[in-house]
GROMACS .gro file of C-alpha atoms in nm:
model
  471
    1MET     CA    1   2.561  -8.070   1.030
    2THR     CA    2   2.762  -7.921   1.315
    3ILE     CA    3   2.616  -7.910   1.664
    4ASP     CA    4   2.728  -7.635   1.883
    5SER     CA    5   2.809  -7.813   2.243
    6ARG     CA    6   2.917  -7.496   2.406
    7PRO     CA    7   2.727  -7.394   2.723
    8GLU     CA    8   2.489  -7.131   2.702
    9ALA     CA    9   2.611  -6.792   2.844
   10ARG     CA   10   2.398  -6.626   3.134
   11PRO     CA   11   2.346  -6.279   3.191
   12GLU     CA   12   2.542  -6.093   3.436
   13PRO     CA   13   2.362  -5.976   3.733
   14PRO     CA   14   2.295  -5.580   3.769
   15ARG     CA   15   2.560  -5.404   3.955
   16PRO     CA   16   2.453  -5.179   4.245
   17GLN     CA   17   2.435  -4.808   4.190
   18SER     CA   18   2.756  -4.656   4.341
   19ALA     CA   19   2.655  -4.288   4.283
   20LEU     CA   20   2.366  -4.046   4.259
   21GLY     CA   21   2.190  -4.074   3.912
   22THR     CA   22   2.139  -3.770   3.714
   23ALA     CA   23   1.785  -3.786   3.695
   24ALA     CA   24   1.726  -3.763   4.069
   25ALA     CA   25   2.001  -3.493   4.080
   26ARG     CA   26   1.831  -3.257   3.873
   27ASN     CA   27   1.554  -3.258   4.144
   28LEU     CA   28   1.789  -3.045   4.361
   29ALA     CA   29   1.960  -2.838   4.071
   30THR     CA   30   1.858  -2.479   3.932
   31THR     CA   31   1.758  -2.474   3.554
   32THR     CA   32   1.872  -2.194   3.341
   33LYS     CA   33   1.594  -2.056   3.149
   34SER     CA   34   1.548  -1.807   2.858
   35ALA     CA   35   1.288  -1.501   2.870
   36PRO     CA   36   0.973  -1.612   2.692
   37GLN     CA   37   1.018  -1.612   2.315
   38MET     CA   38   0.788  -1.506   2.023
   39GLN     CA   39   0.783  -1.572   1.688
   40GLU     CA   40   0.573  -1.270   1.566
   41ILE     CA   41   0.846  -1.022   1.630
   42SER     CA   42   0.971  -0.881   1.301
   43ALA     CA   43   1.225  -0.609   1.204
   44ARG     CA   44   0.956  -0.355   1.190
   45TRP     CA   45   1.155  -0.155   0.939
   46LEU     CA   46   0.857   0.083   0.858
   47LEU     CA   47   0.838   0.162   1.215
   48ARG     CA   48   1.215   0.251   1.239
   49MET     CA   49   1.250   0.454   0.911
   50LEU     CA   50   0.937   0.675   0.966
   51PRO     CA   51   1.031   0.995   1.112
   52TRP     CA   52   0.759   1.065   1.401
   53VAL     CA   53   0.614   1.383   1.418
   54GLU     CA   54   0.437   1.497   1.755
   55THR     CA   55   0.067   1.524   1.708
   56ARG     CA   56  -0.090   1.752   1.978
   57GLY     CA   57  -0.458   1.712   1.996
   58GLY     CA   58  -0.477   1.397   1.818
   59VAL     CA   59  -0.524   1.542   1.479
   60TYR     CA   60  -0.251   1.633   1.206
   61ARG     CA   61  -0.394   1.874   0.925
   62VAL     CA   62  -0.226   1.843   0.605
   63ASN     CA   63  -0.245   2.196   0.406
   64ARG     CA   64  -0.166   2.203   0.032
   65ARG     CA   65  -0.190   2.429  -0.248
   66LEU     CA   66  -0.513   2.409  -0.409
   67THR     CA   67  -0.537   2.120  -0.677
   68TYR     CA   68  -0.810   2.083  -0.931
   69THR     CA   69  -0.931   1.711  -0.893
   70VAL     CA   70  -1.027   1.569  -1.201
   71GLY     CA   71  -1.125   1.233  -1.132
   72ASP     CA   72  -0.849   1.023  -1.129
   73GLY     CA   73  -0.963   0.718  -0.900
   74ARG     CA   74  -1.031   0.393  -1.006
   75VAL     CA   75  -1.389   0.240  -1.106
   76ASP     CA   76  -1.528  -0.037  -0.877
   77PHE     CA   77  -1.750  -0.303  -1.042
   78ILE     CA   78  -2.020  -0.572  -0.921
   79GLN     CA   79  -1.961  -0.920  -1.046
   80ASP     CA   80  -2.260  -1.188  -1.077
   81GLY     CA   81  -2.145  -1.514  -1.205
   82ALA     CA   82  -1.994  -1.430  -1.562
   83ARG     CA   83  -2.169  -1.091  -1.548
   84VAL     CA   84  -1.989  -0.764  -1.440
   85ARG     CA   85  -2.162  -0.443  -1.396
   86VAL     CA   86  -2.018  -0.100  -1.289
   87ILE     CA   87  -2.141   0.058  -0.968
   88PRO     CA   88  -2.310   0.371  -1.094
   89ARG     CA   89  -2.178   0.575  -0.812
   90GLU     CA   90  -1.812   0.486  -0.918
   91LEU     CA   91  -1.870   0.649  -1.270
   92GLY     CA   92  -1.809   0.985  -1.040
   93GLU     CA   93  -1.430   0.894  -1.071
   94LEU     CA   94  -1.436   0.977  -1.439
   95ALA     CA   95  -1.345   1.328  -1.480
   96LEU     CA   96  -1.637   1.463  -1.651
   97LEU     CA   97  -1.853   1.331  -1.401
   98ARG     CA   98  -1.675   1.428  -1.090
   99GLY     CA   99  -1.935   1.578  -0.849
  100PHE     CA  100  -2.227   1.465  -1.032
  101ASP     CA  101  -2.474   1.290  -0.800
  102ASP     CA  102  -2.771   1.197  -0.972
  103ASP     CA  103  -2.831   0.843  -0.893
  104GLY     CA  104  -3.091   0.795  -1.162
  105VAL     CA  105  -2.858   0.953  -1.475
  106LEU     CA  106  -2.583   0.772  -1.319
  107ALA     CA  107  -2.765   0.436  -1.316
  108ALA     CA  108  -2.880   0.499  -1.679
  109LEU     CA  109  -2.494   0.551  -1.785
  110ALA     CA  110  -2.415   0.210  -1.597
  111GLY     CA  111  -2.669   0.042  -1.755
  112ARG     CA  112  -2.527   0.145  -2.097
  113CYS     CA  113  -2.212   0.001  -2.047
  114GLU     CA  114  -2.146  -0.333  -2.232
  115GLN     CA  115  -1.926  -0.611  -2.138
  116ARG     CA  116  -1.672  -0.715  -2.349
  117ASP     CA  117  -1.449  -1.011  -2.279
  118VAL     CA  118  -1.101  -1.006  -2.439
  119ARG     CA  119  -0.865  -1.270  -2.484
  120ALA     CA  120  -0.480  -1.234  -2.470
  121GLY     CA  121  -0.308  -1.030  -2.764
  122GLU     CA  122  -0.635  -0.882  -2.878
  123THR     CA  123  -0.623  -0.509  -2.993
  124LEU     CA  124  -0.858  -0.284  -2.850
  125ALA     CA  125  -0.729   0.037  -3.008
  126VAL     CA  126  -0.487   0.144  -3.279
  127ARG     CA  127  -0.300   0.478  -3.253
  128GLY     CA  128  -0.434   0.733  -3.491
  129GLU     CA  129  -0.771   0.565  -3.535
  130PRO     CA  130  -1.095   0.749  -3.466
  131ALA     CA  131  -1.190   0.692  -3.080
  132ASP     CA  132  -1.554   0.673  -3.025
  133ARG     CA  133  -1.601   0.491  -2.681
  134LEU     CA  134  -1.468   0.443  -2.305
  135TYR     CA  135  -1.297   0.135  -2.178
  136LEU     CA  136  -1.318   0.045  -1.821
  137ILE     CA  137  -1.115  -0.241  -1.705
  138ALA     CA  138  -1.299  -0.475  -1.491
  139HIS     CA  139  -1.027  -0.760  -1.494
  140GLY     CA  140  -0.711  -0.809  -1.670
  141ARG     CA  141  -0.400  -0.582  -1.802
  142ILE     CA  142  -0.380  -0.387  -2.097
  143SER     CA  143  -0.053  -0.240  -2.256
  144GLN     CA  144  -0.032   0.084  -2.401
  145THR     CA  145   0.222   0.169  -2.692
  146SER     CA  146   0.295   0.427  -2.899
  147VAL     CA  147   0.559   0.530  -3.190
  148GLY     CA  148   0.880   0.684  -3.087
  149GLY     CA  149   1.031   0.998  -3.267
  150TYR     CA  150   1.280   0.720  -3.464
  151GLY     CA  151   0.987   0.499  -3.574
  152ASP     CA  152   1.056   0.211  -3.305
  153GLU     CA  153   0.765   0.096  -3.078
  154LEU     CA  154   0.724   0.264  -2.718
  155ALA     CA  155   0.579   0.098  -2.425
  156LEU     CA  156   0.403   0.373  -2.256
  157ASP     CA  157   0.191   0.196  -1.965
  158VAL     CA  158   0.010  -0.101  -1.821
  159LEU     CA  159  -0.329  -0.055  -1.708
  160GLY     CA  160  -0.498  -0.291  -1.453
  161ASP     CA  161  -0.831  -0.362  -1.269
  162GLY     CA  162  -1.013  -0.023  -1.216
  163ASP     CA  163  -0.817   0.155  -1.466
  164ARG     CA  164  -0.979   0.321  -1.772
  165PHE     CA  165  -0.885   0.486  -2.108
  166GLY     CA  166  -1.076   0.670  -2.352
  167ASP     CA  167  -1.242   0.923  -2.154
  168HIS     CA  168  -1.190   1.199  -2.420
  169ALA     CA  169  -1.378   0.993  -2.678
  170LEU     CA  170  -1.737   1.068  -2.480
  171LEU     CA  171  -1.735   1.454  -2.595
  172ASP     CA  172  -1.500   1.511  -2.867
  173GLU     CA  173  -1.639   1.364  -3.222
  174ASP     CA  174  -1.317   1.400  -3.381
  175ALA     CA  175  -1.114   1.215  -3.089
  176ARG     CA  176  -0.837   0.992  -3.213
  177TRP     CA  177  -0.648   0.721  -3.005
  178GLU     CA  178  -0.312   0.855  -2.860
  179HIS     CA  179  -0.199   0.509  -2.837
  180THR     CA  180  -0.234   0.154  -2.928
  181ALA     CA  181  -0.406  -0.097  -2.666
  182ILE     CA  182  -0.355  -0.439  -2.653
  183ALA     CA  183  -0.493  -0.710  -2.410
  184GLU     CA  184  -0.176  -0.849  -2.221
  185THR     CA  185  -0.395  -1.119  -2.078
  186SER     CA  186  -0.776  -1.250  -2.110
  187GLY     CA  187  -1.010  -1.005  -1.918
  188THR     CA  188  -1.333  -0.819  -1.892
  189LEU     CA  189  -1.395  -0.485  -1.992
  190LEU     CA  190  -1.694  -0.279  -2.008
  191THR     CA  191  -1.757   0.002  -2.271
  192LEU     CA  192  -1.959   0.304  -2.294
  193SER     CA  193  -1.998   0.441  -2.669
  194ARG     CA  194  -2.022   0.803  -2.740
  195ALA     CA  195  -2.360   0.755  -2.886
  196ASP     CA  196  -2.492   0.595  -2.573
  197PHE     CA  197  -2.338   0.866  -2.372
  198ALA     CA  198  -2.508   1.121  -2.619
  199SER     CA  199  -2.841   0.967  -2.573
  200VAL     CA  200  -2.843   0.974  -2.190
  201LEU     CA  201  -2.691   1.348  -2.207
  202SER     CA  202  -2.997   1.434  -2.434
  203SER     CA  203  -3.234   1.338  -2.205
  204ALA     CA  204  -3.081   1.473  -1.883
  205PRO     CA  205  -3.085   1.871  -1.844
  206ALA     CA  206  -2.876   1.819  -1.519
  207LEU     CA  207  -2.612   1.610  -1.675
  208ARG     CA  208  -2.577   1.890  -1.959
  209GLU     CA  209  -2.534   2.144  -1.734
  210HIS     CA  210  -2.274   1.964  -1.540
  211VAL     CA  211  -2.081   1.855  -1.871
  212GLU     CA  212  -2.081   2.236  -1.961
  213ARG     CA  213  -1.952   2.338  -1.633
  214PHE     CA  214  -1.674   2.083  -1.681
  215ARG     CA  215  -1.587   2.207  -2.016
  216GLN     CA  216  -1.526   2.568  -1.879
  217LEU     CA  217  -1.306   2.438  -1.594
  218PRO     CA  218  -0.975   2.659  -1.583
  219ARG     CA  219  -0.724   2.393  -1.710
  220GLN     CA  220  -0.488   2.670  -1.827
  221ARG     CA  221  -0.456   2.772  -1.479
  222GLN     CA  222  -0.292   2.425  -1.343
  223ASN     CA  223   0.087   2.363  -1.338
  224HIS     CA  224   0.195   2.004  -1.447
  225ARG     CA  225   0.110   1.889  -1.106
  226GLY     CA  226  -0.245   1.990  -1.128
  227GLU     CA  227  -0.197   2.266  -0.873
  228ALA     CA  228  -0.326   2.629  -0.911
  229GLU     CA  229  -0.082   2.809  -1.106
  230ILE     CA  230   0.099   3.095  -0.955
  231ALA     CA  231   0.101   3.372  -1.241
  232MET     CA  232   0.445   3.537  -1.307
  233SER     CA  233   0.622   3.684  -1.593
  234ALA     CA  234   0.982   3.593  -1.719
  235GLY     CA  235   1.222   3.714  -1.977
  236HIS     CA  236   1.050   4.061  -2.043
  237HIS     CA  237   1.227   4.403  -2.112
  238GLY     CA  238   1.120   4.755  -2.024
  239GLU     CA  239   0.828   4.853  -1.807
  240HIS     CA  240   0.619   4.530  -1.879
  241PRO     CA  241   0.317   4.505  -1.645
  242LEU     CA  242   0.339   4.221  -1.393
  243PRO     CA  243   0.096   3.995  -1.310
  244GLY     CA  244  -0.035   3.982  -0.968
  245ALA     CA  245  -0.031   3.634  -0.779
  246PHE     CA  246  -0.116   3.444  -0.482
  247ALA     CA  247  -0.081   3.084  -0.382
  248ASP     CA  248  -0.421   2.937  -0.331
  249TYR     CA  249  -0.504   2.665  -0.050
  250GLU     CA  250  -0.748   2.401  -0.029
  251ALA     CA  251  -1.049   2.509   0.127
  252GLU     CA  252  -1.091   2.159   0.300
  253PRO     CA  253  -0.767   2.013   0.382
  254ARG     CA  254  -0.761   1.648   0.496
  255GLU     CA  255  -0.699   1.599   0.872
  256TYR     CA  256  -0.554   1.271   1.021
  257GLU     CA  257  -0.656   1.150   1.338
  258LEU     CA  258  -0.444   0.915   1.567
  259SER     CA  259  -0.603   0.573   1.578
  260ALA     CA  260  -0.583   0.342   1.878
  261ALA     CA  261  -0.427  -0.014   1.933
  262GLN     CA  262  -0.527  -0.115   2.301
  263THR     CA  263  -0.555  -0.431   2.488
  264VAL     CA  264  -0.615  -0.540   2.867
  265LEU     CA  265  -0.321  -0.739   3.009
  266ARG     CA  266  -0.464  -0.952   3.299
  267VAL     CA  267  -0.205  -1.131   3.528
  268HIS     CA  268  -0.334  -1.319   3.854
  269THR     CA  269  -0.213  -1.176   4.161
  270ARG     CA  270  -0.089  -1.548   4.275
  271VAL     CA  271   0.135  -1.566   3.971
  272GLY     CA  272   0.270  -1.210   4.055
  273ASP     CA  273   0.338  -1.326   4.411
  274LEU     CA  274   0.449  -1.686   4.400
  275TYR     CA  275   0.626  -1.700   4.066
  276ASN     CA  276   0.814  -1.391   4.030
  277GLY     CA  277   1.167  -1.506   4.042
  278PRO     CA  278   1.404  -1.519   3.890
  279MET     CA  279   1.183  -1.316   3.611
  280ASN     CA  280   0.914  -1.073   3.662
  281GLN     CA  281   0.622  -1.230   3.539
  282THR     CA  282   0.426  -0.902   3.495
  283LYS     CA  283   0.723  -0.749   3.331
  284GLU     CA  284   0.740  -1.039   3.064
  285GLN     CA  285   0.393  -1.049   2.991
  286LEU     CA  286   0.419  -0.666   2.929
  287ARG     CA  287   0.733  -0.706   2.704
  288LEU     CA  288   0.527  -0.967   2.462
  289THR     CA  289   0.200  -0.769   2.476
  290ILE     CA  290   0.421  -0.456   2.385
  291GLU     CA  291   0.568  -0.672   2.077
  292ALA     CA  292   0.232  -0.768   1.971
  293LEU     CA  293   0.100  -0.403   1.961
  294ARG     CA  294   0.374  -0.284   1.800
  295GLU     CA  295   0.339  -0.549   1.521
  296ARG     CA  296  -0.045  -0.474   1.494
  297GLN     CA  297   0.070  -0.098   1.446
  298GLU     CA  298   0.285  -0.155   1.154
  299TYR     CA  299   0.010  -0.370   1.023
  300GLU     CA  300  -0.225  -0.074   1.020
  301LEU     CA  301   0.019   0.167   0.886
  302VAL     CA  302   0.039  -0.044   0.586
  303ASN     CA  303  -0.317  -0.170   0.536
  304ASN     CA  304  -0.577   0.063   0.733
  305ARG     CA  305  -0.809   0.197   0.463
  306GLU     CA  306  -0.833   0.538   0.652
  307PHE     CA  307  -0.446   0.611   0.655
  308GLY     CA  308  -0.253   0.287   0.545
  309LEU     CA  309   0.009   0.361   0.291
  310LEU     CA  310  -0.153   0.092   0.022
  311HIS     CA  311  -0.488   0.218   0.017
  312ASN     CA  312  -0.397   0.601   0.045
  313ALA     CA  313  -0.146   0.613  -0.220
  314ASP     CA  314  -0.267   0.835  -0.511
  315PHE     CA  315  -0.382   0.641  -0.819
  316LYS     CA  316  -0.131   0.814  -1.041
  317GLN     CA  317   0.133   0.700  -0.830
  318ARG     CA  318   0.040   0.330  -0.882
  319ILE     CA  319   0.184   0.125  -1.174
  320GLN     CA  320   0.173  -0.209  -1.299
  321PRO     CA  321   0.458  -0.431  -1.403
  322ARG     CA  322   0.575  -0.484  -1.756
  323SER     CA  323   0.544  -0.875  -1.762
  324GLY     CA  324   0.464  -0.973  -1.428
  325PRO     CA  325   0.763  -1.030  -1.183
  326PRO     CA  326   0.969  -0.735  -1.040
  327THR     CA  327   1.239  -0.642  -1.314
  328PRO     CA  328   1.485  -0.388  -1.280
  329ASP     CA  329   1.301  -0.202  -1.539
  330ASP     CA  330   0.983  -0.203  -1.307
  331MET     CA  331   1.202  -0.080  -1.013
  332ASP     CA  332   1.341   0.197  -1.240
  333GLU     CA  333   1.010   0.316  -1.324
  334LEU     CA  334   0.897   0.324  -0.959
  335LEU     CA  335   1.197   0.530  -0.862
  336CYS     CA  336   1.188   0.791  -1.142
  337ARG     CA  337   0.820   0.906  -1.043
  338ARG     CA  338   0.976   1.077  -0.719
  339ARG     CA  339   1.251   1.297  -0.594
  340GLY     CA  340   1.456   1.199  -0.268
  341SER     CA  341   1.335   0.800  -0.237
  342LYS     CA  342   1.442   0.689   0.091
  343PHE     CA  343   1.362   0.323   0.083
  344TYR     CA  344   1.178   0.059  -0.117
  345LEU     CA  345   0.933  -0.145   0.119
  346ALA     CA  346   0.831  -0.508  -0.006
  347HIS     CA  347   0.723  -0.855   0.146
  348PRO     CA  348   1.041  -1.086   0.203
  349ARG     CA  349   0.915  -1.303  -0.062
  350THR     CA  350   0.876  -1.032  -0.287
  351ILE     CA  351   1.251  -0.951  -0.227
  352ALA     CA  352   1.354  -1.296  -0.316
  353ALA     CA  353   1.153  -1.247  -0.648
  354ILE     CA  354   1.350  -0.934  -0.689
  355GLY     CA  355   1.687  -1.126  -0.653
  356ARG     CA  356   1.563  -1.378  -0.902
  357GLU     CA  357   1.497  -1.148  -1.189
  358PHE     CA  358   1.834  -0.947  -1.117
  359ASN     CA  359   2.013  -1.291  -1.148
  360ALA     CA  360   1.846  -1.394  -1.463
  361ARG     CA  361   1.950  -1.072  -1.611
  362GLY     CA  362   2.301  -1.091  -1.478
  363LEU     CA  363   2.255  -0.844  -1.242
  364ARG     CA  364   2.334  -0.807  -0.853
  365PRO     CA  365   2.169  -0.582  -0.615
  366GLY     CA  366   2.390  -0.347  -0.410
  367ASN     CA  367   2.392  -0.325  -0.036
  368VAL     CA  368   2.380  -0.043   0.186
  369GLU     CA  369   2.427  -0.002   0.589
  370ILE     CA  370   2.141   0.100   0.817
  371GLY     CA  371   2.184   0.110   1.168
  372GLY     CA  372   2.460  -0.124   1.158
  373GLU     CA  373   2.281  -0.370   0.923
  374ARG     CA  374   2.354  -0.453   0.574
  375VAL     CA  375   2.058  -0.468   0.350
  376GLN     CA  376   1.999  -0.496  -0.023
  377ALA     CA  377   1.967  -0.180  -0.250
  378TRP     CA  378   1.907  -0.060  -0.605
  379ARG     CA  379   2.045   0.260  -0.752
  380GLY     CA  380   2.144   0.322  -0.380
  381VAL     CA  381   1.819   0.309  -0.244
  382PRO     CA  382   1.734   0.035   0.035
  383ILE     CA  383   1.499  -0.251  -0.020
  384LEU     CA  384   1.329  -0.320   0.327
  385PRO     CA  385   1.138  -0.614   0.438
  386CYS     CA  386   0.817  -0.606   0.549
  387ASP     CA  387   0.574  -0.916   0.616
  388LYS     CA  388   0.273  -0.699   0.669
  389ILE     CA  389   0.235  -0.621   0.306
  390PRO     CA  390  -0.009  -0.883   0.168
  391ILE     CA  391   0.015  -1.155  -0.066
  392THR     CA  392  -0.274  -1.252  -0.243
  393GLU     CA  393  -0.431  -1.613  -0.353
  394GLU     CA  394  -0.278  -1.547  -0.687
  395LYS     CA  395   0.066  -1.517  -0.527
  396THR     CA  396   0.080  -1.134  -0.624
  397SER     CA  397   0.215  -0.854  -0.383
  398SER     CA  398   0.286  -0.493  -0.412
  399ILE     CA  399   0.636  -0.305  -0.370
  400LEU     CA  400   0.617   0.057  -0.208
  401ILE     CA  401   0.874   0.333  -0.225
  402MET     CA  402   0.852   0.624  -0.042
  403ARG     CA  403   1.021   0.976   0.059
  404THR     CA  404   1.000   1.072   0.446
  405GLY     CA  405   0.985   1.381   0.661
  406GLU     CA  406   0.830   1.691   0.703
  407ASP     CA  407   1.123   1.905   0.556
  408ASP     CA  408   1.089   1.676   0.217
  409GLN     CA  409   0.725   1.672   0.194
  410GLY     CA  410   0.698   1.305   0.241
  411VAL     CA  411   0.553   1.025   0.458
  412ILE     CA  412   0.572   1.087   0.819
  413GLY     CA  413   0.455   0.896   1.148
  414LEU     CA  414   0.222   1.074   1.392
  415HIS     CA  415   0.211   0.992   1.756
  416GLN     CA  416   0.163   1.183   2.088
  417THR     CA  417   0.406   1.148   2.377
  418GLY     CA  418   0.376   1.237   2.715
  419LEU     CA  419   0.063   1.025   2.790
  420PRO     CA  420  -0.028   0.964   3.138
  421ASP     CA  421   0.137   0.657   3.282
  422GLU     CA  422   0.385   0.662   2.966
  423TYR     CA  423   0.582   0.320   2.960
  424GLU     CA  424   0.718   0.404   2.607
  425PRO     CA  425   0.734   0.703   2.369
  426GLY     CA  426   0.349   0.709   2.276
  427LEU     CA  427   0.250   0.404   2.464
  428SER     CA  428   0.102   0.378   2.794
  429VAL     CA  429   0.042   0.101   3.065
  430ARG     CA  430  -0.231   0.209   3.302
  431PHE     CA  431  -0.309   0.014   3.605
  432MET     CA  432  -0.675  -0.095   3.622
  433GLY     CA  433  -0.709  -0.212   3.964
  434VAL     CA  434  -0.762  -0.568   4.098
  435ASP     CA  435  -1.084  -0.740   4.051
  436GLU     CA  436  -1.276  -0.984   4.296
  437ARG     CA  437  -1.113  -1.291   4.126
  438ALA     CA  438  -0.779  -1.128   4.239
  439MET     CA  439  -0.672  -1.057   3.866
  440THR     CA  440  -0.460  -0.733   3.824
  441SER     CA  441  -0.562  -0.590   3.502
  442TYR     CA  442  -0.358  -0.321   3.285
  443LEU     CA  443  -0.482  -0.116   3.009
  444VAL     CA  444  -0.196  -0.094   2.740
  445SER     CA  445  -0.263   0.185   2.485
  446THR     CA  446  -0.077   0.325   2.171
  447TYR     CA  447  -0.175   0.598   1.948
  448TYR     CA  448  -0.045   0.642   1.581
  449SER     CA  449  -0.135   0.713   1.231
  450ALA     CA  450   0.092   0.818   0.913
  451ALA     CA  451   0.015   1.122   0.666
  452ILE     CA  452   0.125   1.136   0.316
  453LEU     CA  453   0.199   1.538   0.266
  454VAL     CA  454   0.216   1.534  -0.103
  455PRO     CA  455   0.050   1.279  -0.341
  456ASP     CA  456   0.409   1.184  -0.494
  457ALA     CA  457   0.561   1.078  -0.165
  458VAL     CA  458   0.451   0.724  -0.198
  459GLY     CA  459   0.446   0.508  -0.519
  460VAL     CA  460   0.341   0.140  -0.553
  461LEU     CA  461   0.410  -0.136  -0.782
  462GLU     CA  462   0.122  -0.328  -0.808
  463ASN     CA  463  -0.005  -0.687  -0.861
  464VAL     CA  464   0.384  -0.805  -0.874
  465GLN     CA  465   0.410  -1.186  -0.963
  466ILE     CA  466   0.664  -1.353  -0.694
  467ALA     CA  467   0.583  -1.721  -0.800
  468ARG     CA  468   0.741  -1.733  -1.128
  469TRP     CA  469   1.115  -1.854  -1.171
  470PRO     CA  470   1.286  -1.710  -1.478
  471ARG     CA  471   1.435  -1.976  -1.690
   0.00000   0.00000   0.00000
């Protein structure tokens, strides 16, 4: 065992400070500060891409050619545990019940609807076989297929919650299924048989009169868009009598009123008097408030039930993805239903799902330049991000596509400029005074809306699965 006989080392005494320390020096220094930052600010592509139309009087009226409405809306249901019931008034979405308002008869029809729970892969209808009932889809996905000219199977459509098929079977005893319907997922349907409908019809004179008027609707006078046809003659020879024609208009066109987003900004006079340098406190408070208002404005343009694009897109322009995630086939289906599409609009996570599906197929979306920025595109149509499009708990979302502008009969933004105390176009900041607490108040207001000029200006790919990774 070795013993260390060296003397123990002693700590050195602290050296006296020879210069001013940095901590003390900072008390005399001027700091460099950033302007107030805000995470909520997004690109707001929708506000940037919409053409904004001046709306005097606060109302924009959309005049269209007369269209015969045949009840192409969706049906809503009530869920009571495992039991599902159709709301009687929602049966008015059926073509033959459009405008019929006898609640007692509608309730009787709703009571005749039978619930049917289906499993994935179950066949509900076979092409060419007799059709004897109406199917209302409360929950689930139903694919419709047919046979092509060369004997191959054709995928016609995918139906989802609120859709239906078999309307023609209620009145036509010789009706046959025009397609094969197969449940892609498990779900719940309600069915109304022709016999049950006939039973209610026989005991309801008002319903019989309504159905008879429906049978006499002038369907032959509609074009393929459902508009009142303009009579004309073509390819004739000699002194052929020409038909008289006129373009009929809707008697009650839709009117869009400007919506408001407002808040009261309060700044204490002491803050403005004592702490206004190097940055103007009121100006910075106002900048952040306006950013928040613009974010809310874009949210409302997407989600508002009165004028938001998601809720006001025509039901004929809503489609379901073939397999769940957004494939190139789904994007093409959305694109081909309208002319002159300007851009897709999707949540950033949905755009990521689009990229995964394209990569799985060995495809790469292109790029286009908009306002000096490079963005993804498909078939030359930009795919723009919008985090205001909701994502459900099931991790599904929607993809919108739209045509814009008055000249193209597309989607337009509505606003009014020249407001009193206007700070930005369509946004005013109005001084409200100083109260007894020395609080300065400013009313910040912006007025806006959006109008869809013709139904095919907007399309929606609904229930897009964004949480599935391809293998």
